[in-house]
PDB file of C-alpha atoms and ligand atoms in Angstrom:
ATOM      1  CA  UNK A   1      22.825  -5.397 -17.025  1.00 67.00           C
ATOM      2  CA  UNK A   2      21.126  -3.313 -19.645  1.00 74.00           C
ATOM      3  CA  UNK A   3      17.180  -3.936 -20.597  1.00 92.00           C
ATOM      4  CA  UNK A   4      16.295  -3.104 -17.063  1.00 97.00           C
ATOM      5  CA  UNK A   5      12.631  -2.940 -16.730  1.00 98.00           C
ATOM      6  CA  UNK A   6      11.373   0.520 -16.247  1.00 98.00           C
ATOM      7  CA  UNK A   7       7.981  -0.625 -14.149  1.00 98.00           C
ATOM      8  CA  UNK A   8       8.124  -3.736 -11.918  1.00 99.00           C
ATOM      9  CA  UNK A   9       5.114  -4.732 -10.041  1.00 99.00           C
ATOM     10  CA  UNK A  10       4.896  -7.687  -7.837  1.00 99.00           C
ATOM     11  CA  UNK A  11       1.808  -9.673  -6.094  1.00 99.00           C
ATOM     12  CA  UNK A  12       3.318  -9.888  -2.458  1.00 98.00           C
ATOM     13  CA  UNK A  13       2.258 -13.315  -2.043  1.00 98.00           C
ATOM     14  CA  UNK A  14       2.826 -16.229   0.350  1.00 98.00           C
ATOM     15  CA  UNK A  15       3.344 -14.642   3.634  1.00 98.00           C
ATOM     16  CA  UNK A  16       0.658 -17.223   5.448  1.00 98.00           C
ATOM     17  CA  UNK A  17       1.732 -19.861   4.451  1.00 98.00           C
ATOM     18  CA  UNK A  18       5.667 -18.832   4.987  1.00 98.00           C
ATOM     19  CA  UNK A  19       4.321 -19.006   9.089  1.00 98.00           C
ATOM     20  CA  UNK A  20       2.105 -21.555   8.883  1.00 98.00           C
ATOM     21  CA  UNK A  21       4.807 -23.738   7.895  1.00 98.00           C
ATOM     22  CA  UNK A  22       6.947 -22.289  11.056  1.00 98.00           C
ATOM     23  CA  UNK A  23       4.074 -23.171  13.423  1.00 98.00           C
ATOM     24  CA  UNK A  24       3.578 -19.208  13.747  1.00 98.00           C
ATOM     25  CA  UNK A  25       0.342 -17.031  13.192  1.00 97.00           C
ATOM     26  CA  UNK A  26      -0.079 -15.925  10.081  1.00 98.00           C
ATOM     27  CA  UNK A  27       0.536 -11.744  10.997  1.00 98.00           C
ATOM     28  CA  UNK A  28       3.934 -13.576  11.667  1.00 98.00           C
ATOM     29  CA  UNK A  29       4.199 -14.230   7.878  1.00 98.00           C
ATOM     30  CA  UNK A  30       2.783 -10.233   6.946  1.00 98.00           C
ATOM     31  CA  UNK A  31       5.725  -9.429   9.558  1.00 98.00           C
ATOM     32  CA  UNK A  32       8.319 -10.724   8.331  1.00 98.00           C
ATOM     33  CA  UNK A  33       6.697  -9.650   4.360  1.00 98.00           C
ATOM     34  CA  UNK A  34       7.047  -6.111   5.224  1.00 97.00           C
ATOM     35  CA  UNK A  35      10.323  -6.606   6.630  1.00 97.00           C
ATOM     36  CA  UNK A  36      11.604  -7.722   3.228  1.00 98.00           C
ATOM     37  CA  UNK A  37       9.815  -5.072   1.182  1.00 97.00           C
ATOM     38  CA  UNK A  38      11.572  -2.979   3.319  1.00 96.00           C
ATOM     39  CA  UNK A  39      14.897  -4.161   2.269  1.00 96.00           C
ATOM     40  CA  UNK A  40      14.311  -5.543  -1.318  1.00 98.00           C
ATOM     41  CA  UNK A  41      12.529  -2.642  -2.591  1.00 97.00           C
ATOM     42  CA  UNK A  42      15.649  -0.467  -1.824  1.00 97.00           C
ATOM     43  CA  UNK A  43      17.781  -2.974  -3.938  1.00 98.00           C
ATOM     44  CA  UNK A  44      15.086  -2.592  -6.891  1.00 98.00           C
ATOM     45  CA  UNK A  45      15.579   0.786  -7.334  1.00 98.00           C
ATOM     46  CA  UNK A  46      19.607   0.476  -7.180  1.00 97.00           C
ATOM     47  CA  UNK A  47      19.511  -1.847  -9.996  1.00 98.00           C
ATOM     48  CA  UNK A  48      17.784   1.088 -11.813  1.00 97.00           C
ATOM     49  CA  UNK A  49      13.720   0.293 -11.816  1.00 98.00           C
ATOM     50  CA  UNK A  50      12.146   3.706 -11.717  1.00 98.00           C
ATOM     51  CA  UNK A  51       8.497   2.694 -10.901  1.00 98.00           C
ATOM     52  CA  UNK A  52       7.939  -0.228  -8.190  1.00 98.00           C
ATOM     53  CA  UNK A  53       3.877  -1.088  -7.739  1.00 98.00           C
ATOM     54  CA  UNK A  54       3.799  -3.936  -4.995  1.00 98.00           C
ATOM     55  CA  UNK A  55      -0.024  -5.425  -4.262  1.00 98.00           C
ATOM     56  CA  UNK A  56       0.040  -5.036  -0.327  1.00 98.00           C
ATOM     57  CA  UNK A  57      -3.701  -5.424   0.079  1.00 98.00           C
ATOM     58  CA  UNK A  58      -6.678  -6.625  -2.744  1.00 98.00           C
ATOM     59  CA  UNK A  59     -10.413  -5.336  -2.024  1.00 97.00           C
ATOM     60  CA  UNK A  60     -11.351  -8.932  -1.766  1.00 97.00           C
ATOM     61  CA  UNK A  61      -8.581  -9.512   1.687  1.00 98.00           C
ATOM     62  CA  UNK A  62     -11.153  -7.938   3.679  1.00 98.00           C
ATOM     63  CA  UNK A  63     -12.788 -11.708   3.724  1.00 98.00           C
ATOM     64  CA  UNK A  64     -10.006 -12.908   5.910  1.00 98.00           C
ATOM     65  CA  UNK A  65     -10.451 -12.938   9.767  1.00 97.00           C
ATOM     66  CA  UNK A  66     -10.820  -9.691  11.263  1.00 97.00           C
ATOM     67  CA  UNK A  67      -8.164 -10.071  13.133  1.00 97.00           C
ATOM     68  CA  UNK A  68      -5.407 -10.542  10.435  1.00 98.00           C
ATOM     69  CA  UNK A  69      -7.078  -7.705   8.633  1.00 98.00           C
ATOM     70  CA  UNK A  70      -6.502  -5.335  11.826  1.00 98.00           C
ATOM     71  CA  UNK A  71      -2.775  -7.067  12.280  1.00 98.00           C
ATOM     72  CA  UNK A  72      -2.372  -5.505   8.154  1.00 98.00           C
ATOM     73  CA  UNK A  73      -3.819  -2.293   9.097  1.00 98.00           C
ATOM     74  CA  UNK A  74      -1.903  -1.914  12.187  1.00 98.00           C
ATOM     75  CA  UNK A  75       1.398  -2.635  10.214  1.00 97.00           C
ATOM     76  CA  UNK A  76       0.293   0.252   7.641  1.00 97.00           C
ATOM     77  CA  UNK A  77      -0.048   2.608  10.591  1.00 97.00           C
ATOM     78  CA  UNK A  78       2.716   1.988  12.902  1.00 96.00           C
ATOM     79  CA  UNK A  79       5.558   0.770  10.500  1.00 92.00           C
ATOM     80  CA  UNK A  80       5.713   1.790   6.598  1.00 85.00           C
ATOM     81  CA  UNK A  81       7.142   5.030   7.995  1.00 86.00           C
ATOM     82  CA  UNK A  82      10.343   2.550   7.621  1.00 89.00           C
ATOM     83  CA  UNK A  83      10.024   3.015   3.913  1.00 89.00           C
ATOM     84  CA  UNK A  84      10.693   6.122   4.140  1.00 93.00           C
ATOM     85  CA  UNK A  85      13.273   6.409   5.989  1.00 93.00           C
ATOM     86  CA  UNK A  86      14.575   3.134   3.574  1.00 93.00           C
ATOM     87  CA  UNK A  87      13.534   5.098   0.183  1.00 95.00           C
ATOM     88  CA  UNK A  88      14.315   8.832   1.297  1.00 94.00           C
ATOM     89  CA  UNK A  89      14.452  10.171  -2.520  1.00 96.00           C
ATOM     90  CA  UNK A  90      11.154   7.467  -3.372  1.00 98.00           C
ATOM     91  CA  UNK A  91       8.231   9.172  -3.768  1.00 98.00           C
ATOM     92  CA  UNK A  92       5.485   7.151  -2.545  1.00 98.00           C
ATOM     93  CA  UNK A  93       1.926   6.524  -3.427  1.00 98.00           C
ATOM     94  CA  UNK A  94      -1.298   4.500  -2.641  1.00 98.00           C
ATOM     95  CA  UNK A  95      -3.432   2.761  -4.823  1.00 98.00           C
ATOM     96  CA  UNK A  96      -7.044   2.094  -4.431  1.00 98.00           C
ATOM     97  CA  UNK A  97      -9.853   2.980  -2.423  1.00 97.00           C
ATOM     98  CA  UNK A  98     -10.272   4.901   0.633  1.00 97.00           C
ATOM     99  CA  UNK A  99     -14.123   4.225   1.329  1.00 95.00           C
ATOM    100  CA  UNK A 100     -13.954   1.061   4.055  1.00 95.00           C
ATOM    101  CA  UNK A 101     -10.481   2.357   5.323  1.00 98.00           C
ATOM    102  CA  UNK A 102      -9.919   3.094   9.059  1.00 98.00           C
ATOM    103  CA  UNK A 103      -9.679   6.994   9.502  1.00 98.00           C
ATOM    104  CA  UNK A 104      -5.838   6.399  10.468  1.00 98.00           C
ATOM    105  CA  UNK A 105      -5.353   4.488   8.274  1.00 98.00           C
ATOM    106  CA  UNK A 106      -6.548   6.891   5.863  1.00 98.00           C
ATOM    107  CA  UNK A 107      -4.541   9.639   8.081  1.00 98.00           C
ATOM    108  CA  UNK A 108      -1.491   7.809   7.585  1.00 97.00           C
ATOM    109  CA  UNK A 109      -1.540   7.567   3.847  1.00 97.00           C
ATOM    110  CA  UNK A 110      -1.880  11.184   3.390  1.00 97.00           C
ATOM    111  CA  UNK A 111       1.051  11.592   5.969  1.00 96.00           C
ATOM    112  CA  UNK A 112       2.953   9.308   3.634  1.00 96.00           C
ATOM    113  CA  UNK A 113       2.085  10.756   0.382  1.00 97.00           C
ATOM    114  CA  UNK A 114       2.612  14.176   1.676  1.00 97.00           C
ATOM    115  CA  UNK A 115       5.937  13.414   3.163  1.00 96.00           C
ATOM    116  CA  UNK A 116       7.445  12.278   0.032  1.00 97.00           C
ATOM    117  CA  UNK A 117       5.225  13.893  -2.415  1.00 98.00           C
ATOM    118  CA  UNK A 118       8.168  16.271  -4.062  1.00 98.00           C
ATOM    119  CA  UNK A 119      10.481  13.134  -4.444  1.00 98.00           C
ATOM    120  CA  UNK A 120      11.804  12.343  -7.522  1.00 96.00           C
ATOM    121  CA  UNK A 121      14.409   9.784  -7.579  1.00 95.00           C
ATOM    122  CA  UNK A 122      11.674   6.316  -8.440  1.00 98.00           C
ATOM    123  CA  UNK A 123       8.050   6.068  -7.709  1.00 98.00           C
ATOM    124  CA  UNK A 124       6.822   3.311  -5.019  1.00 98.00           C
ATOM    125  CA  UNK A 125       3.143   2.845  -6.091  1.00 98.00           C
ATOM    126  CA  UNK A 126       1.189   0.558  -3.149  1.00 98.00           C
ATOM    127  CA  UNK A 127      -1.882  -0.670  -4.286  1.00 98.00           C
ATOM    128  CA  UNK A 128      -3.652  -1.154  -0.552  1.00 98.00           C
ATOM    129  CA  UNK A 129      -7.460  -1.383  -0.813  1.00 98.00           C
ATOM    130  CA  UNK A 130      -6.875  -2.076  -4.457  1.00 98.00           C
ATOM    131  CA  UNK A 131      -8.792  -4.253  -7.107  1.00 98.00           C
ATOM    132  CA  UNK A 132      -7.772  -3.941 -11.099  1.00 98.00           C
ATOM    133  CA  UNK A 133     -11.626  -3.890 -11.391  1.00 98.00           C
ATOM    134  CA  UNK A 134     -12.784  -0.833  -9.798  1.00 97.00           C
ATOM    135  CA  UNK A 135      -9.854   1.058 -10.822  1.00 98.00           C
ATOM    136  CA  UNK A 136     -11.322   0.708 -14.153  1.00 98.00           C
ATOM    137  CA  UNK A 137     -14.277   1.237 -12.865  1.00 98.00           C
ATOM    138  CA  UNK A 138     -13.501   4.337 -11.091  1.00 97.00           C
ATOM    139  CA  UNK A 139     -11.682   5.658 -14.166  1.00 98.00           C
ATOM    140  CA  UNK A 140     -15.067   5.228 -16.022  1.00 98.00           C
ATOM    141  CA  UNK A 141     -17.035   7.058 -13.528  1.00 97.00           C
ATOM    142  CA  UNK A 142     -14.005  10.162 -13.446  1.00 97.00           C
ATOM    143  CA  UNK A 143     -14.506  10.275 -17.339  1.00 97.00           C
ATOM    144  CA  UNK A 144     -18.120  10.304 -17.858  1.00 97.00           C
ATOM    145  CA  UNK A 145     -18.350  13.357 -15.169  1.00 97.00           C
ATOM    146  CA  UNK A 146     -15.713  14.966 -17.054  1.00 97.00           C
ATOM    147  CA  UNK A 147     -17.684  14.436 -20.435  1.00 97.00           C
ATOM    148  CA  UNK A 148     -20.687  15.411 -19.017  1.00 98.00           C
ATOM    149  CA  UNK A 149     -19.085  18.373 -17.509  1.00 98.00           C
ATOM    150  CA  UNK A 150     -17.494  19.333 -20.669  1.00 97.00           C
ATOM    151  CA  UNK A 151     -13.772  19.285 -19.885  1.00 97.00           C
ATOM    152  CA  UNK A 152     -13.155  16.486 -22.443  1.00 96.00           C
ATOM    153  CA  UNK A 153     -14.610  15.420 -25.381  1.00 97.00           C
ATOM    154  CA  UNK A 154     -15.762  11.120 -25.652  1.00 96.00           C
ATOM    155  CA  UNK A 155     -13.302  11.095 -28.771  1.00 97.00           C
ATOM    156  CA  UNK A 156     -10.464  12.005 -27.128  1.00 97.00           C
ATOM    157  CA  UNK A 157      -9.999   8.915 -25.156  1.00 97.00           C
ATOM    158  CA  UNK A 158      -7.994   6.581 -26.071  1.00 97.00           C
ATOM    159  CA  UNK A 159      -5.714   3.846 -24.767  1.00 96.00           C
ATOM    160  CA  UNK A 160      -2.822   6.000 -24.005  1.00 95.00           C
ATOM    161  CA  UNK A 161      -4.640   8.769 -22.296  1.00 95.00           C
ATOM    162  CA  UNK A 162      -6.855   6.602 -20.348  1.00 97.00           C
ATOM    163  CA  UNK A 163      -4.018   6.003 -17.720  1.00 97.00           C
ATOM    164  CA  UNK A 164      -4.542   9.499 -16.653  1.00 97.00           C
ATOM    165  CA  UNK A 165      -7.772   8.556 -14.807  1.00 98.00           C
ATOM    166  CA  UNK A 166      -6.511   5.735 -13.232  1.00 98.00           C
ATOM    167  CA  UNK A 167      -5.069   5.912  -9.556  1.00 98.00           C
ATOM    168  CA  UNK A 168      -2.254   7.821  -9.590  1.00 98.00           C
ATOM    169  CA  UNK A 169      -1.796   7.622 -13.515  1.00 98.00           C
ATOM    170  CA  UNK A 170       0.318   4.566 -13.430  1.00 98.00           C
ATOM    171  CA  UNK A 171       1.866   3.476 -16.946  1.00 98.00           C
ATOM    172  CA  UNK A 172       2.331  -0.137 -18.159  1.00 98.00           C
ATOM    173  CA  UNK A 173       3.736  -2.698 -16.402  1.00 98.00           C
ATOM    174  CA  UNK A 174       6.964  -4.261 -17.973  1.00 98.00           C
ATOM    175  CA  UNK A 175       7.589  -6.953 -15.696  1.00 98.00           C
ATOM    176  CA  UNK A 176       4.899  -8.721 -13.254  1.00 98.00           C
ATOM    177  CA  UNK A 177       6.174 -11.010 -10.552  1.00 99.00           C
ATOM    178  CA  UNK A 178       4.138 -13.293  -8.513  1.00 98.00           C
ATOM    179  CA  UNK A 179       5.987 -15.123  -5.965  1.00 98.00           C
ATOM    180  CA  UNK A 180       4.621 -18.352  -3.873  1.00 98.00           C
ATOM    181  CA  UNK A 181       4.146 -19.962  -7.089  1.00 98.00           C
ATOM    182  CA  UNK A 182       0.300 -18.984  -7.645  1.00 98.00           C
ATOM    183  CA  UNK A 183       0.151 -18.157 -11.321  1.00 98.00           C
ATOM    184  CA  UNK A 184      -2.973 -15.908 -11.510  1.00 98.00           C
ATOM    185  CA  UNK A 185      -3.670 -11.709 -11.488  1.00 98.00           C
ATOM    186  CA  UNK A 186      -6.173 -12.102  -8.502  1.00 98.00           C
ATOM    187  CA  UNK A 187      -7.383  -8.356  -9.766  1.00 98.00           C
ATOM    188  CA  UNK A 188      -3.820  -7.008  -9.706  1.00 98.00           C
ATOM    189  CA  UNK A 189      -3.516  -3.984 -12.120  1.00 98.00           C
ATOM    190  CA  UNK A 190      -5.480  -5.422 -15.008  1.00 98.00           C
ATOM    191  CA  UNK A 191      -5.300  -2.552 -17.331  1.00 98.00           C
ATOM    192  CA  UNK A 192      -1.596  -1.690 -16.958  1.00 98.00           C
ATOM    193  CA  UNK A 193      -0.126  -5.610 -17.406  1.00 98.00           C
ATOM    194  CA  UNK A 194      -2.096  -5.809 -21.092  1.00 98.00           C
ATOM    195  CA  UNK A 195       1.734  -6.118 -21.973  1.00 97.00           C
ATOM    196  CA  UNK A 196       3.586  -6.929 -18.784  1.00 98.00           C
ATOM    197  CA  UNK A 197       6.139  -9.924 -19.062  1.00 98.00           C
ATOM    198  CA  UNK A 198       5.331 -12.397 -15.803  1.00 98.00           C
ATOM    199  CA  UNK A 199       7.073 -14.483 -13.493  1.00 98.00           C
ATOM    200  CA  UNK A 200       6.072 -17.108 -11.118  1.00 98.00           C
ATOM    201  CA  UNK A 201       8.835 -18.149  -8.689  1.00 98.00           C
ATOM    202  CA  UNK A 202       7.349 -20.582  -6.379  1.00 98.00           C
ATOM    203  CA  UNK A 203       9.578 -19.059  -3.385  1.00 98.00           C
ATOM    204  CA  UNK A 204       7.056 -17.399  -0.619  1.00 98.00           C
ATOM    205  CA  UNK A 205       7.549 -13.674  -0.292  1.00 98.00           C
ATOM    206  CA  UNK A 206       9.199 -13.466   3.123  1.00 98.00           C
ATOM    207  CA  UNK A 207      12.052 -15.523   1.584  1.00 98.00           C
ATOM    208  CA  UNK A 208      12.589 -13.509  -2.359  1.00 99.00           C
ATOM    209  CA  UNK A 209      15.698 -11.750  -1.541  1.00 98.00           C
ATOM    210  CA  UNK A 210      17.941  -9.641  -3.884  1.00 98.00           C
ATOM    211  CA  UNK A 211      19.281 -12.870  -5.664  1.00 98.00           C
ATOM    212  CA  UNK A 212      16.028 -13.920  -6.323  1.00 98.00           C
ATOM    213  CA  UNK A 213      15.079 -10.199  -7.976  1.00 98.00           C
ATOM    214  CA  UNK A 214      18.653 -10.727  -9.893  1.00 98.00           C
ATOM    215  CA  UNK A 215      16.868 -13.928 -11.355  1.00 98.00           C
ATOM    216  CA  UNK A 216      13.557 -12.268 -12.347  1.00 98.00           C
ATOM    217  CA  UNK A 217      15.609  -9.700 -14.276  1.00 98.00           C
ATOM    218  CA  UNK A 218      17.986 -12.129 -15.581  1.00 98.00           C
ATOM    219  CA  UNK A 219      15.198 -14.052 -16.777  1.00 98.00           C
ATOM    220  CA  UNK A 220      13.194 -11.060 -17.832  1.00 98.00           C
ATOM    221  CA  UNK A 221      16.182  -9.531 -20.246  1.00 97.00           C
ATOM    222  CA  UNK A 222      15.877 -13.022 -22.359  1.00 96.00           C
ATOM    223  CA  UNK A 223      11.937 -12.513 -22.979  1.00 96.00           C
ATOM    224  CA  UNK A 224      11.713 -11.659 -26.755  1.00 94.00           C
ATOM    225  CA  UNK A 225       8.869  -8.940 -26.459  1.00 94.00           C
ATOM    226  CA  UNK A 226       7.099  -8.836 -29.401  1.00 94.00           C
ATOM    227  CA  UNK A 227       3.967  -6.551 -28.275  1.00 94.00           C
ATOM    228  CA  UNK A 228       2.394  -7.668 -31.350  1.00 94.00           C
ATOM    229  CA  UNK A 229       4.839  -7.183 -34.286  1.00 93.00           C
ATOM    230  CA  UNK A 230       7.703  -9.434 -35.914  1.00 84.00           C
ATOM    231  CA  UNK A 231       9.921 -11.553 -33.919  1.00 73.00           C
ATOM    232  CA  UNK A 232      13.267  -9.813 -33.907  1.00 64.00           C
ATOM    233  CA  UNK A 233      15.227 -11.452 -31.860  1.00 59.00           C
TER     234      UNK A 233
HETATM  235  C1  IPE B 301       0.102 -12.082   0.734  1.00 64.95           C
HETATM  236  O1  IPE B 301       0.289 -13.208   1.491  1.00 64.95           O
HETATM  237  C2  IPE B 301      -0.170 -10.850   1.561  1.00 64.95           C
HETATM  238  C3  IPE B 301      -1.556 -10.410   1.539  1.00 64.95           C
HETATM  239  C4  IPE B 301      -2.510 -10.872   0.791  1.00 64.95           C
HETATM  240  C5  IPE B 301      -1.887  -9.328   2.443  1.00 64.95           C
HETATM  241  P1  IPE B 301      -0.931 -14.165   1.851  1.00 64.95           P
HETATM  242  O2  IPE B 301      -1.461 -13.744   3.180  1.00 64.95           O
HETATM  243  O3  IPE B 301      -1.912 -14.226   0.766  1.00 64.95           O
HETATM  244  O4  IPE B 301      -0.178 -15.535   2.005  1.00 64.95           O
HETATM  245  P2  IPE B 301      -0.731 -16.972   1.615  1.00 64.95           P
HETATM  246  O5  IPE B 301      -1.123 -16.923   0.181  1.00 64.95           O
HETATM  247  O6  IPE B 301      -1.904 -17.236   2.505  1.00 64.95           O
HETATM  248  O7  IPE B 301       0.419 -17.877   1.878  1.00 64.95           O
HETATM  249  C1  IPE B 302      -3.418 -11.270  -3.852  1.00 64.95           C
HETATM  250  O1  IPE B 302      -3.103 -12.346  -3.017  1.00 64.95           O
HETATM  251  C2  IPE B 302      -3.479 -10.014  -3.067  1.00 64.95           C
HETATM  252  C3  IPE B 302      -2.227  -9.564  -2.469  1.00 64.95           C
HETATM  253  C4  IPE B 302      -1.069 -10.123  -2.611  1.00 64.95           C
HETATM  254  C5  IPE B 302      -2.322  -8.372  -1.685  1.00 64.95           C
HETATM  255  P1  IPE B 302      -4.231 -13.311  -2.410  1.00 64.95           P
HETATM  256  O2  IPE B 302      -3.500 -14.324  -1.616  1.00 64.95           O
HETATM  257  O3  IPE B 302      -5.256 -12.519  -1.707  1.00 64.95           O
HETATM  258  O4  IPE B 302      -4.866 -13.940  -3.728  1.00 64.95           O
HETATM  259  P2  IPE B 302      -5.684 -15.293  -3.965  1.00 64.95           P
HETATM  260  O5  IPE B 302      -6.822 -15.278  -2.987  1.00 64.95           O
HETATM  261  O6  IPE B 302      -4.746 -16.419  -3.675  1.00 64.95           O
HETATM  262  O7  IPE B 302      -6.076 -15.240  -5.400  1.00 64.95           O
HETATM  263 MG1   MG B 303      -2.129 -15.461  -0.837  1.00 64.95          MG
END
């Protein structure tokens, strides 16, 4: 298929309610999530995607119960080494804060980033701690000490170069999938989807499997985008 999207991102949602309706606790759900992020994400980058950005874990989750927070964290520490090993030529980073994070936690993102850090074959960007909010806000902050520092000038922002102080630089968004059938951003990468093309299937993210992905890009390649100028389809 040509018109392959260059970024996907996707809003890894549905994984409580995929166990809840199995009669299993919810970590069940984050389980068996990882397990296909583990096996999709390989196919995403064989059908040619360069950049993958997957929402793992929002600033607001840490409302939930402590102890499906610690289940999340746990599965951070002891098993995305499988990505890895699933993505050798990936290079992987996180997105998002570190301020609130468990030190090995913390430890183990480093480890990650480190490990895979001269990679070049796709980009897996995890947003994990993340909010679209304070990544704007944090740009803000990054730019106002380098104005007032004097190693740019105010005027040469602009909307292009203002990626560069976001985490990890991360470019636009082409197309932004949200499965379990919630249709909402829930402070996903606000600044980079200005653009994105989105997709709601209402399957539950344990269950979106490589025919499902075929679907988003099948349905993706017969958007008309327009970003603002003539239809010319
Ligand atoms: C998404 O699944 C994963 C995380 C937010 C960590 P949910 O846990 O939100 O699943 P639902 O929405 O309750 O089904
Ligand atoms: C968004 O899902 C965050 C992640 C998928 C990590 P939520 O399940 O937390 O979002 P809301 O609460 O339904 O908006
Ligand atoms: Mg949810």
């Amino acid at each position: 298929m040509d018109n392959i999207p260059n970024h996907v991102a996707i809003i890894l949602d549905g994984n409580g309610r995929w166990a809840t309706k199995r009669g299993l606790k919810r970590s069940m759900g984050h389980k068996a999530g990882f397990e296909n992020l583990v096996k999709l994400s390989k196919y995403i980058y064989k059908k040619g995607v360069k950049i993958l950005s997957v929402f793992a874990f929002s600033t607001e989750n840490f409302k939930r119960d402590k102890e499906e927070v610690d289940y999340l964290m746990d599965l951070l520490v002891k098993k995305f080494k499988e990505l890895i090993d699933n993505v050798p030529e990936v290079k992987i980073v996180f997105s998002g804060r570190k301020d609130g994070l468990r030190d090995d936690v913390v430890n183990t993102i480093k480890e990650i980033e480190d490990i895979t850090k001269n990679n070049d074959k796709g980009l897996l960007n995890i947003c994990f701690n993340y909010g679209g909010k304070s990544d704007i806000v944090d740009a803000t902050k990054n730019i106002v000490n380098d104005v007032l520092e004097g190693k740019i000038n105010i005027n040469d922002i602009n909307e292009n170069n203002y990626i560069n102080y976001l985490y990890n630089s991360i470019p636009d968004i082409d197309l932004l999938i949200r499965t379990s059938g919630e249709e909402r951003i829930s402070n996903f990468m606000l600044f980079q989807s200005a653009y994105a093309e989105m997709y709601f299937p209402s399957v539950l993210f344990p269950d979106f499997k490589n025919k499902d992905f075929d679907e988003a890009l099948t349905v993706y390649s017969n958007r008309n985008r327009r970003f603002g100028g003539n239809n010319k389809k």
